[in-house]
Tab-separated table of C-alpha atoms in Angstrom:
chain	number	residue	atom	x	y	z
A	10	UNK	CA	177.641	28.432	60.267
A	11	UNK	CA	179.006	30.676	57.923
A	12	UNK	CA	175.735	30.593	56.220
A	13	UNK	CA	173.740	31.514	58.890
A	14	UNK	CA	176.137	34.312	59.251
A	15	UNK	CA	175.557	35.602	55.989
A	16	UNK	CA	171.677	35.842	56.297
A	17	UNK	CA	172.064	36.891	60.128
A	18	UNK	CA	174.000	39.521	58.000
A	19	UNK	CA	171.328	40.478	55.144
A	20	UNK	CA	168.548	40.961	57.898
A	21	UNK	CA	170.555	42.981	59.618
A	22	UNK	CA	171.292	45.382	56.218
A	23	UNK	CA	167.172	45.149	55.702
A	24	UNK	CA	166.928	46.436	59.562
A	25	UNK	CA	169.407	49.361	59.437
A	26	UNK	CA	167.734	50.746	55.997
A	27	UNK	CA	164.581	50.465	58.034
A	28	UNK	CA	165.578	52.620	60.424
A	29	UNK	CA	167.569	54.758	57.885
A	30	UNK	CA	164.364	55.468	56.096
A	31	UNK	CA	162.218	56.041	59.432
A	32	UNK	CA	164.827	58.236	60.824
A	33	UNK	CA	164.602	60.599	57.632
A	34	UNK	CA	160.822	60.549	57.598
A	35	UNK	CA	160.741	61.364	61.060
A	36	UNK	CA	162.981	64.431	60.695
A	37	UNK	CA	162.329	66.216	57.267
A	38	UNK	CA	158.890	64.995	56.092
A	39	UNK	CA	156.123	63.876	58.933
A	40	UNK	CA	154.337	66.988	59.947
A	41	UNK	CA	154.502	66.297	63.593
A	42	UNK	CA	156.717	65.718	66.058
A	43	UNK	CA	158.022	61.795	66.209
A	44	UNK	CA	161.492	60.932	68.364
A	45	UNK	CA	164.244	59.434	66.482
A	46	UNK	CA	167.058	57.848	67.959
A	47	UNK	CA	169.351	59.505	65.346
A	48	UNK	CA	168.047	63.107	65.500
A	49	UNK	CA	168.448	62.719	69.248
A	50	UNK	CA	172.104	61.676	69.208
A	51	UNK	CA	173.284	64.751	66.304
A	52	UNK	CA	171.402	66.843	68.098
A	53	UNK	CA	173.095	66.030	71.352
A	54	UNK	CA	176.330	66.439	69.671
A	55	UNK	CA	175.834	69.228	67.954
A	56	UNK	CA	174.587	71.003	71.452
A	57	UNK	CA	177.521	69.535	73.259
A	58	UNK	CA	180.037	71.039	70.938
A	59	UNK	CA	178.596	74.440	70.666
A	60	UNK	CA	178.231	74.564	74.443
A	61	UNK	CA	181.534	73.703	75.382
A	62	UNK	CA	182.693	76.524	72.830
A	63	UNK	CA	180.400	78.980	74.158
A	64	UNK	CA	181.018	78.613	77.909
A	65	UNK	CA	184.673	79.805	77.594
A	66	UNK	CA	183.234	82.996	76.236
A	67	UNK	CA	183.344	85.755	77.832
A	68	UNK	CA	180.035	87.278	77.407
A	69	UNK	CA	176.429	86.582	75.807
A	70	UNK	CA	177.920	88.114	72.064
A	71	UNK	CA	180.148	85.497	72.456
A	72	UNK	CA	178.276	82.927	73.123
A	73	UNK	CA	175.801	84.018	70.441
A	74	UNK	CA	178.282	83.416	68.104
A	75	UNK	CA	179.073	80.269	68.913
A	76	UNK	CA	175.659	79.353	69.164
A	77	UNK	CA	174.920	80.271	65.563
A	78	UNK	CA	176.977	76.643	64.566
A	79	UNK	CA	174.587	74.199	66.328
A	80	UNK	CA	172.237	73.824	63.121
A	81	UNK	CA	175.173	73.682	60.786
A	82	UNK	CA	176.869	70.823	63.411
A	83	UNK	CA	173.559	69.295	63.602
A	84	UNK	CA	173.030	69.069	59.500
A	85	UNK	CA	176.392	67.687	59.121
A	86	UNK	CA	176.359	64.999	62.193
A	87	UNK	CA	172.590	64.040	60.792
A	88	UNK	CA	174.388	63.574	56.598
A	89	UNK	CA	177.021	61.479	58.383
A	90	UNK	CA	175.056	59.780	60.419
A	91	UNK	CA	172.680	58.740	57.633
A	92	UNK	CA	175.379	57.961	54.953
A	93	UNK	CA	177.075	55.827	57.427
A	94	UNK	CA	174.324	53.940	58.598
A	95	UNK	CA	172.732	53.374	54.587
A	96	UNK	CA	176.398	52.253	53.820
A	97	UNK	CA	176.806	50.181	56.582
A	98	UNK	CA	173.640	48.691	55.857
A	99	UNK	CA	174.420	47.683	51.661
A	100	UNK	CA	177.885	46.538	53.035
A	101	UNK	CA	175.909	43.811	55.158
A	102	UNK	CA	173.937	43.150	52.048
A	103	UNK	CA	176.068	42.862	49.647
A	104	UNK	CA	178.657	40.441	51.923
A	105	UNK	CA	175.563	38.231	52.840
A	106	UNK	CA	174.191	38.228	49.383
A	107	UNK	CA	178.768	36.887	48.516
A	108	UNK	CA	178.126	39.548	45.906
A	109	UNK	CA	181.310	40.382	47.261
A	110	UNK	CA	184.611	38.572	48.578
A	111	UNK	CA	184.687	40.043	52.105
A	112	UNK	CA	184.074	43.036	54.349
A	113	UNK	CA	186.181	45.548	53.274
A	114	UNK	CA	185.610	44.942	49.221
A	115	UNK	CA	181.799	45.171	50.359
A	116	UNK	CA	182.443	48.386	52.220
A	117	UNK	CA	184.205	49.958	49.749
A	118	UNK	CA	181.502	49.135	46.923
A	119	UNK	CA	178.752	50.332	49.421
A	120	UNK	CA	180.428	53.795	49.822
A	121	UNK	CA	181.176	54.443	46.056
A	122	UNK	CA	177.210	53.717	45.544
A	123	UNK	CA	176.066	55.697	47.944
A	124	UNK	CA	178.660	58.549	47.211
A	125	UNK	CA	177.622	57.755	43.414
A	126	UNK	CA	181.605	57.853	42.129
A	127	UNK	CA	180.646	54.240	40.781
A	128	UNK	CA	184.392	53.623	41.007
A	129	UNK	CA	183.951	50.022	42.060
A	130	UNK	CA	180.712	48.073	41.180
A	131	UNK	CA	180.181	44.085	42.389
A	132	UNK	CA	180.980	42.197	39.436
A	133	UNK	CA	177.030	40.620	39.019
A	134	UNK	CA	173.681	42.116	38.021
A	135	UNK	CA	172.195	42.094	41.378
A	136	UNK	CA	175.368	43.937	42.515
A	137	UNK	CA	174.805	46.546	40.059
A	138	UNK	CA	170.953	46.384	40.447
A	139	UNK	CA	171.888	47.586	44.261
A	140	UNK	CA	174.250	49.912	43.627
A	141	UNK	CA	171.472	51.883	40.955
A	142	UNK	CA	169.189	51.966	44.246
A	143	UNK	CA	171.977	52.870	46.977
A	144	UNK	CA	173.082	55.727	44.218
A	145	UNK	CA	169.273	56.536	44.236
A	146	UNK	CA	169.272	57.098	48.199
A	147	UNK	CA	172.642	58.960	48.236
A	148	UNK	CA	171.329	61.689	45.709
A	149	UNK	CA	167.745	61.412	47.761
A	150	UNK	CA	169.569	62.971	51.529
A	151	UNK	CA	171.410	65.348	49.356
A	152	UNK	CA	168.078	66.941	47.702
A	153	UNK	CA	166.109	66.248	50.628
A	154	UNK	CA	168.916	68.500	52.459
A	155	UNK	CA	168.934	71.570	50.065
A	156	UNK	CA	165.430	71.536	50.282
A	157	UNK	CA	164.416	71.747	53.625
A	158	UNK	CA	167.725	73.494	54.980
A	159	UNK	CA	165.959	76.436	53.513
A	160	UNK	CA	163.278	75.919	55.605
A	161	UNK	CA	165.079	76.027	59.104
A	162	UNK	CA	166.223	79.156	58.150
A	163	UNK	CA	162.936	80.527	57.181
A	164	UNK	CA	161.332	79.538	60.528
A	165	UNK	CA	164.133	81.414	62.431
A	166	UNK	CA	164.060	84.423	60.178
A	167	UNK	CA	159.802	84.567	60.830
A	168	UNK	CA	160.482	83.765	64.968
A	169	UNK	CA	163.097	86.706	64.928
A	170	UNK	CA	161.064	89.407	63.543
A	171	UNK	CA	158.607	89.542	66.018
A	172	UNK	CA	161.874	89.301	68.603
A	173	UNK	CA	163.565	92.433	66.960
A	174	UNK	CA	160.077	94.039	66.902
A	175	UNK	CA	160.128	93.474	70.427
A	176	UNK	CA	163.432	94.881	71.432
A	177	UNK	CA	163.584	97.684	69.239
A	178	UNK	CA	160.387	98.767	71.694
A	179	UNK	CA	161.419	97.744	74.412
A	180	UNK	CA	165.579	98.662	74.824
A	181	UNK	CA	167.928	95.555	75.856
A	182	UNK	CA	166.047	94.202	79.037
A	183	UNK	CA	162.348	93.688	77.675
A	184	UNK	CA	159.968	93.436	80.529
A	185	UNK	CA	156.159	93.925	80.659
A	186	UNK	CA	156.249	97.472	81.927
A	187	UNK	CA	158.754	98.508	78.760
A	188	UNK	CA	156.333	96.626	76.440
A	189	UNK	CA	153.514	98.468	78.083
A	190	UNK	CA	155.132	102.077	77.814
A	191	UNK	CA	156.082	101.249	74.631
A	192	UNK	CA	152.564	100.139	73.675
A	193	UNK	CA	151.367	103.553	75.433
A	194	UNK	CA	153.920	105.521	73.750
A	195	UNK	CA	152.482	104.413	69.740
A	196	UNK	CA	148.935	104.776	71.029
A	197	UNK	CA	147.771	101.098	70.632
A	198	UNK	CA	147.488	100.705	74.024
A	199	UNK	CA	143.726	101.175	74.148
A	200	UNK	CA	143.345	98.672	71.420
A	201	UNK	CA	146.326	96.153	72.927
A	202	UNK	CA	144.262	92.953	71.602
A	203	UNK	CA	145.207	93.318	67.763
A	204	UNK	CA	148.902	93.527	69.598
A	205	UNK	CA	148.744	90.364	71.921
A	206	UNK	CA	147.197	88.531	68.513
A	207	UNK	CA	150.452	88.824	66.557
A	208	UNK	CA	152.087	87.187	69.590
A	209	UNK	CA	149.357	84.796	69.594
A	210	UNK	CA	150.509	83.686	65.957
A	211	UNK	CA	154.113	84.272	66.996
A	212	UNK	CA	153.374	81.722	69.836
A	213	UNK	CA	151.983	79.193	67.721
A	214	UNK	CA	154.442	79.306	65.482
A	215	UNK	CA	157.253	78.666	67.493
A	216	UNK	CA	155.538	76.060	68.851
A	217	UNK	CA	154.833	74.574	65.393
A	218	UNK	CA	158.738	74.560	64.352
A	219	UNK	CA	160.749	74.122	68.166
A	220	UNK	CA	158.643	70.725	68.555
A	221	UNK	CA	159.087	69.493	65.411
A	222	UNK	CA	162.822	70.871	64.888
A	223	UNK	CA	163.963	70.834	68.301
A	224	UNK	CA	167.408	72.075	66.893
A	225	UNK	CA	165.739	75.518	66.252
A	226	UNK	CA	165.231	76.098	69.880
A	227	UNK	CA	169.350	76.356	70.522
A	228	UNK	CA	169.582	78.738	67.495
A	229	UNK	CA	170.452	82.366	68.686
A	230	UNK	CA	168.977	85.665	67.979
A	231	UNK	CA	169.389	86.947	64.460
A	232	UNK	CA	170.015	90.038	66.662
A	233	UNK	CA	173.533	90.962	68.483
A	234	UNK	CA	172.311	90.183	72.586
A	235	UNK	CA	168.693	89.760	71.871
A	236	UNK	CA	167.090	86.411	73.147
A	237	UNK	CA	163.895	84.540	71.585
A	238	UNK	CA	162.888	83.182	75.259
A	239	UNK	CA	163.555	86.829	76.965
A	240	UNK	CA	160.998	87.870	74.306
A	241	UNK	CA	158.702	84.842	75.014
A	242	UNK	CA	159.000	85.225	78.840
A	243	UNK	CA	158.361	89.703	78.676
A	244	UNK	CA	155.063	89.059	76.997
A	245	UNK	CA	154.258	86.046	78.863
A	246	UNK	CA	154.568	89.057	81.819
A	247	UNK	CA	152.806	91.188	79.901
A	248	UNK	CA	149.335	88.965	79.093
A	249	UNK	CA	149.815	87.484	82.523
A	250	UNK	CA	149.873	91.078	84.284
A	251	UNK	CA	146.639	92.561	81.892
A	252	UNK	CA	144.861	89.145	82.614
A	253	UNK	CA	144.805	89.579	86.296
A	254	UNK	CA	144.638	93.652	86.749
A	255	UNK	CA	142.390	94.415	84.448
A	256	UNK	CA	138.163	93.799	83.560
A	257	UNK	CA	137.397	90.543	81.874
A	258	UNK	CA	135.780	91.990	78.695
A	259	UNK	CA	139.049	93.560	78.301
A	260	UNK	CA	141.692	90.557	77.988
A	261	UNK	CA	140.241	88.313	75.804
A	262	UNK	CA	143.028	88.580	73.525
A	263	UNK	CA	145.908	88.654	76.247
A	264	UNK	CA	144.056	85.466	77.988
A	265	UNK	CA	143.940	83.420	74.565
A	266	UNK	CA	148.146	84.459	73.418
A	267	UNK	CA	148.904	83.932	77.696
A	268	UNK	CA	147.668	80.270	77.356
A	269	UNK	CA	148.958	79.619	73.588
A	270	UNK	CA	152.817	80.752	75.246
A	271	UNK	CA	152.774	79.015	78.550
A	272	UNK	CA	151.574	75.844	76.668
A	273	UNK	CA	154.444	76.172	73.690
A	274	UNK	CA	156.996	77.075	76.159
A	275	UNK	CA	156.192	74.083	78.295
A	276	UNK	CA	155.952	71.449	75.490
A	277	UNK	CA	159.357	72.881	73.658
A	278	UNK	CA	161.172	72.832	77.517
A	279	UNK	CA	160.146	69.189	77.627
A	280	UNK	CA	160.733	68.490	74.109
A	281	UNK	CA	164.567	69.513	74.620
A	282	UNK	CA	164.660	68.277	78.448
A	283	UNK	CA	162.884	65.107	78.512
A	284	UNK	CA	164.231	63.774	82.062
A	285	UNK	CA	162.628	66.870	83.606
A	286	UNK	CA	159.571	65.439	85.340
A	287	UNK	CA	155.906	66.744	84.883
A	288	UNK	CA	155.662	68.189	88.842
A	289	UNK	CA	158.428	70.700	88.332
A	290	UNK	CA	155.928	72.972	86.567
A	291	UNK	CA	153.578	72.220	90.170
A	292	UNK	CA	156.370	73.110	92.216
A	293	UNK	CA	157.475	76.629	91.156
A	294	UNK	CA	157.979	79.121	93.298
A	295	UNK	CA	158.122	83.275	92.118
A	296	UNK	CA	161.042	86.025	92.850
A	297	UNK	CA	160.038	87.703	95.944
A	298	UNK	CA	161.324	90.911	94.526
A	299	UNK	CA	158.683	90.648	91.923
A	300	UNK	CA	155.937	90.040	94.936
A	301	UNK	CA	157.228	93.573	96.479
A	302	UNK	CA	157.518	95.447	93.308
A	303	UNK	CA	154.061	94.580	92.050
A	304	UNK	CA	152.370	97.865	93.279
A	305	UNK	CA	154.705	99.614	90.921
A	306	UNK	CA	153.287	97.501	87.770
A	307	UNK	CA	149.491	97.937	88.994
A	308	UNK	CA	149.821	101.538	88.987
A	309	UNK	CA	151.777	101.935	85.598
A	310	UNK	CA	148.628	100.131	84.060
A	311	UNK	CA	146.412	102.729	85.942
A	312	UNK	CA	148.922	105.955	84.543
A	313	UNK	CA	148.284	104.416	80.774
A	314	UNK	CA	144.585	104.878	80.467
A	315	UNK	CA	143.830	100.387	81.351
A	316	UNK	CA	140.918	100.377	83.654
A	317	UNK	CA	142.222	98.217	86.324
A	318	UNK	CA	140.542	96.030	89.102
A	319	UNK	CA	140.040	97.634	92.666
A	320	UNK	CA	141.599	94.415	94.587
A	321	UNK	CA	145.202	95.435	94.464
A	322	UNK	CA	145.952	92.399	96.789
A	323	UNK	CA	143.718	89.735	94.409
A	324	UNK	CA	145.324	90.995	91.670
A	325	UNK	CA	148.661	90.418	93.128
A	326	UNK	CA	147.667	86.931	93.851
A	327	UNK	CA	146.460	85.820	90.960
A	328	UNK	CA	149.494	87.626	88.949
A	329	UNK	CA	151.815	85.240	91.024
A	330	UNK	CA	149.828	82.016	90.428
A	331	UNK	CA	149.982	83.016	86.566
A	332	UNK	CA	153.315	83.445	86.529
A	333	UNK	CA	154.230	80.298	88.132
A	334	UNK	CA	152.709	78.683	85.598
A	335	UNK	CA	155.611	79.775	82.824
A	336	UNK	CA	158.369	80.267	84.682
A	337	UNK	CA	160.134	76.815	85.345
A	338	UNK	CA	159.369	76.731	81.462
A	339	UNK	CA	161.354	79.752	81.025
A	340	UNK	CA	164.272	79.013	83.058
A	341	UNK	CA	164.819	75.683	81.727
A	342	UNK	CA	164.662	76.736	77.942
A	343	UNK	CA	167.324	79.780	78.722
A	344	UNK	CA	169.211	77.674	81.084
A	345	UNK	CA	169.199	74.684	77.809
A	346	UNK	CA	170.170	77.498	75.456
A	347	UNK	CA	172.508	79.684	77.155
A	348	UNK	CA	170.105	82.148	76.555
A	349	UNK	CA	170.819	84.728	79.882
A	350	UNK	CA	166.810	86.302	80.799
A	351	UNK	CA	167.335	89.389	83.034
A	352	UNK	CA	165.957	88.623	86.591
A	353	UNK	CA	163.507	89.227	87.442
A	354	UNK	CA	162.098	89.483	84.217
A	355	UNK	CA	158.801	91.681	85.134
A	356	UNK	CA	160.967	94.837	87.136
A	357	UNK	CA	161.073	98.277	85.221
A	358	UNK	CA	164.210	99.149	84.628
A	359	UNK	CA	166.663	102.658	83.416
A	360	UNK	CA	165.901	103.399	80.266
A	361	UNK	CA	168.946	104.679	79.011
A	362	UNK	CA	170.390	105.399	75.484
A	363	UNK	CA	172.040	102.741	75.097
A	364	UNK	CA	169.292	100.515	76.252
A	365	UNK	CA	167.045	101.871	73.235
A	366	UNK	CA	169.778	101.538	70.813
A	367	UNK	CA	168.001	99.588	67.961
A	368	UNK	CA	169.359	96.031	67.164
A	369	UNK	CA	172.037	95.646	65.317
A	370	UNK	CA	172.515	91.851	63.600
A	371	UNK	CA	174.752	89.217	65.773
């Protein structure tokens, strides 16, 4: 019996380094998106924390403070998780292999191998022959960590440029007639396709990191009260309100970044709420305030210099149907990330002082 223990004991060490090794594959080096049991559970901890924290704040700086530790929780629950599970895995080993007397001498070896303090070594070759390879994999998560942290940062630090580009333009409530004005105000609105472009790349780089980093979706703003998805969703508005006002020939551009964004929303918004089933995107329904202040949008695009469509009313309708398309996408990635999106998105609004006062970092 106890034999059978023992190798019931070894195949279970080989299985947990199996999983060990998939895990960190899955996470830092495949180049697309796989799901991994462990990734899921940090993740969910380090969202669960930073949640909890942030709802007893006050307001959205707040909360965007708080928010800023759910990659740091996340990196350290995903190092525990990892160490635990290689040393709990060597400590099976090494009992079933009796290179050592009993559980806790096997746990304790394990850990100073894997923590490389080589403080206590079985006393055989095969023991030390492990403990040079468990030594190996201990130094392997800590270089694999310095040298891809660096790399969550960069993705956030490319995704918030275009967000701060965005709000500096636009004031504190981006919406498409802001971005418009804006666009109207620098003189690019004739040529708005080298404009929706950028966004275009913006888009598919978000898309790109959020799916394969899910973690980087709950990262705030670099930017004190600025939102990534607020950004998202005003120039989803935007592309979606040129696409169906204006002349074919003229929204190439918008039509190509409108469909890159409503697809990377909708794949990130799954990615991070996976129960959410595929016929809540069917079933979206669209502000009614947004239905009666349409006129006021269609008429800004005529006051710019955009040669719109004469069918107010088909524009209207096919504005709405666009729209629906994004915005159960939108609500559950700012409802996920405690990201607040001023409703309804799309209205003009004051533009006061303050709300052109240029970002200032969180």
């Amino acid at each position: 019996m106890d034999a059978v223990l023992r190798v019931v004991a070894v195949v279970a060490g080989l299985f947990a380094l199996f999983l060990y090794f998939r895990s960190i594959v899955r996470v830092l080096l495949i180049n697309r998106r796989e799901r991994d049991f462990i990734e899921r559970g940090t993740r969910f901890m380090a969202v669960t924390i930073v949640h909890t924290m942030a709802r007893s704040s006050g307001d959205y700086a707040r909360t965007q403070r708080a928010q800023a530790w759910v990659l740091p929780f996340f990196i350290f629950f995903s190092v525990m998780s990892w160490f635990l599970l290689v040393q709990i895995a060597f400590t099976c080993i090494l009992w079933g292999l009796q290179l050592e007397a009993g559980w806790a001498p096997a746990f304790s070896s394990s850990g100073s191998a894997l923590s490389t303090l080589g403080f206590k070594t079985p006393p055989s070759l095969w023991g030390e022959y492990l403990a040079i390879y468990e030594a190996a994999i201990g130094l392997a998560v800590v270089i694999l960590l310095f040298t891809f942290v660096p790399s969550y940062q960069a993705a956030i630090q490319v995704r918030e440029r275009k967000v701060g580009w965005l709000y500096a333009r636009t004031g504190r409530c981006p919406t498409s007639s802001s971005l418009l004005e804006s666009l109207q105000r620098s003189g690019q609105v004739e040529h708005h396709g080298a404009v929706w472009e950028e966004w275009e790349n913006w888009f598919r780089g978000v898309l790109e990191t959020h799916s394969i980093s899910p973690i980087l979706a709950y990262v705030p703003a670099v930017y004190r009260g600025t939102s990534w998805v607020g950004a998202a969703a005003a120039v989803l508005d935007a592309t979606s309100l040129v696409v169906s006002c204006l002349e074919e020939k003229h929204t190439e551009s918008a039509r190509i970044c409108r469909g890159t964004g409503v697809a990377a929303l909708k794949l990130i918004a799954i990615e991070i709420n996976p129960r959410i089933p595929e016929n809540a995107w069917t079933n979206a329904t669209v502000d009614p305030k947004l239905i009666a202040r349409f006129d006021q949008l269609y008429d800004k695009l005529g006051e710019i210099g955009l040669p719109t469509l004469p069918d107010r009313d088909a524009c209207r309708k096919t504005f709405v149907q666009l729209r629906a398309e994004y915005e159960t996408s939108v609500r559950l990635l700012a409802e996920s990330t405690l990201m607040p999106v001023e409703e309804p998105w799309i209205l003009p609004h004051a533009h006061t002082e303050a709300n052109h006062a240029p970002p200032t970092l969180a």
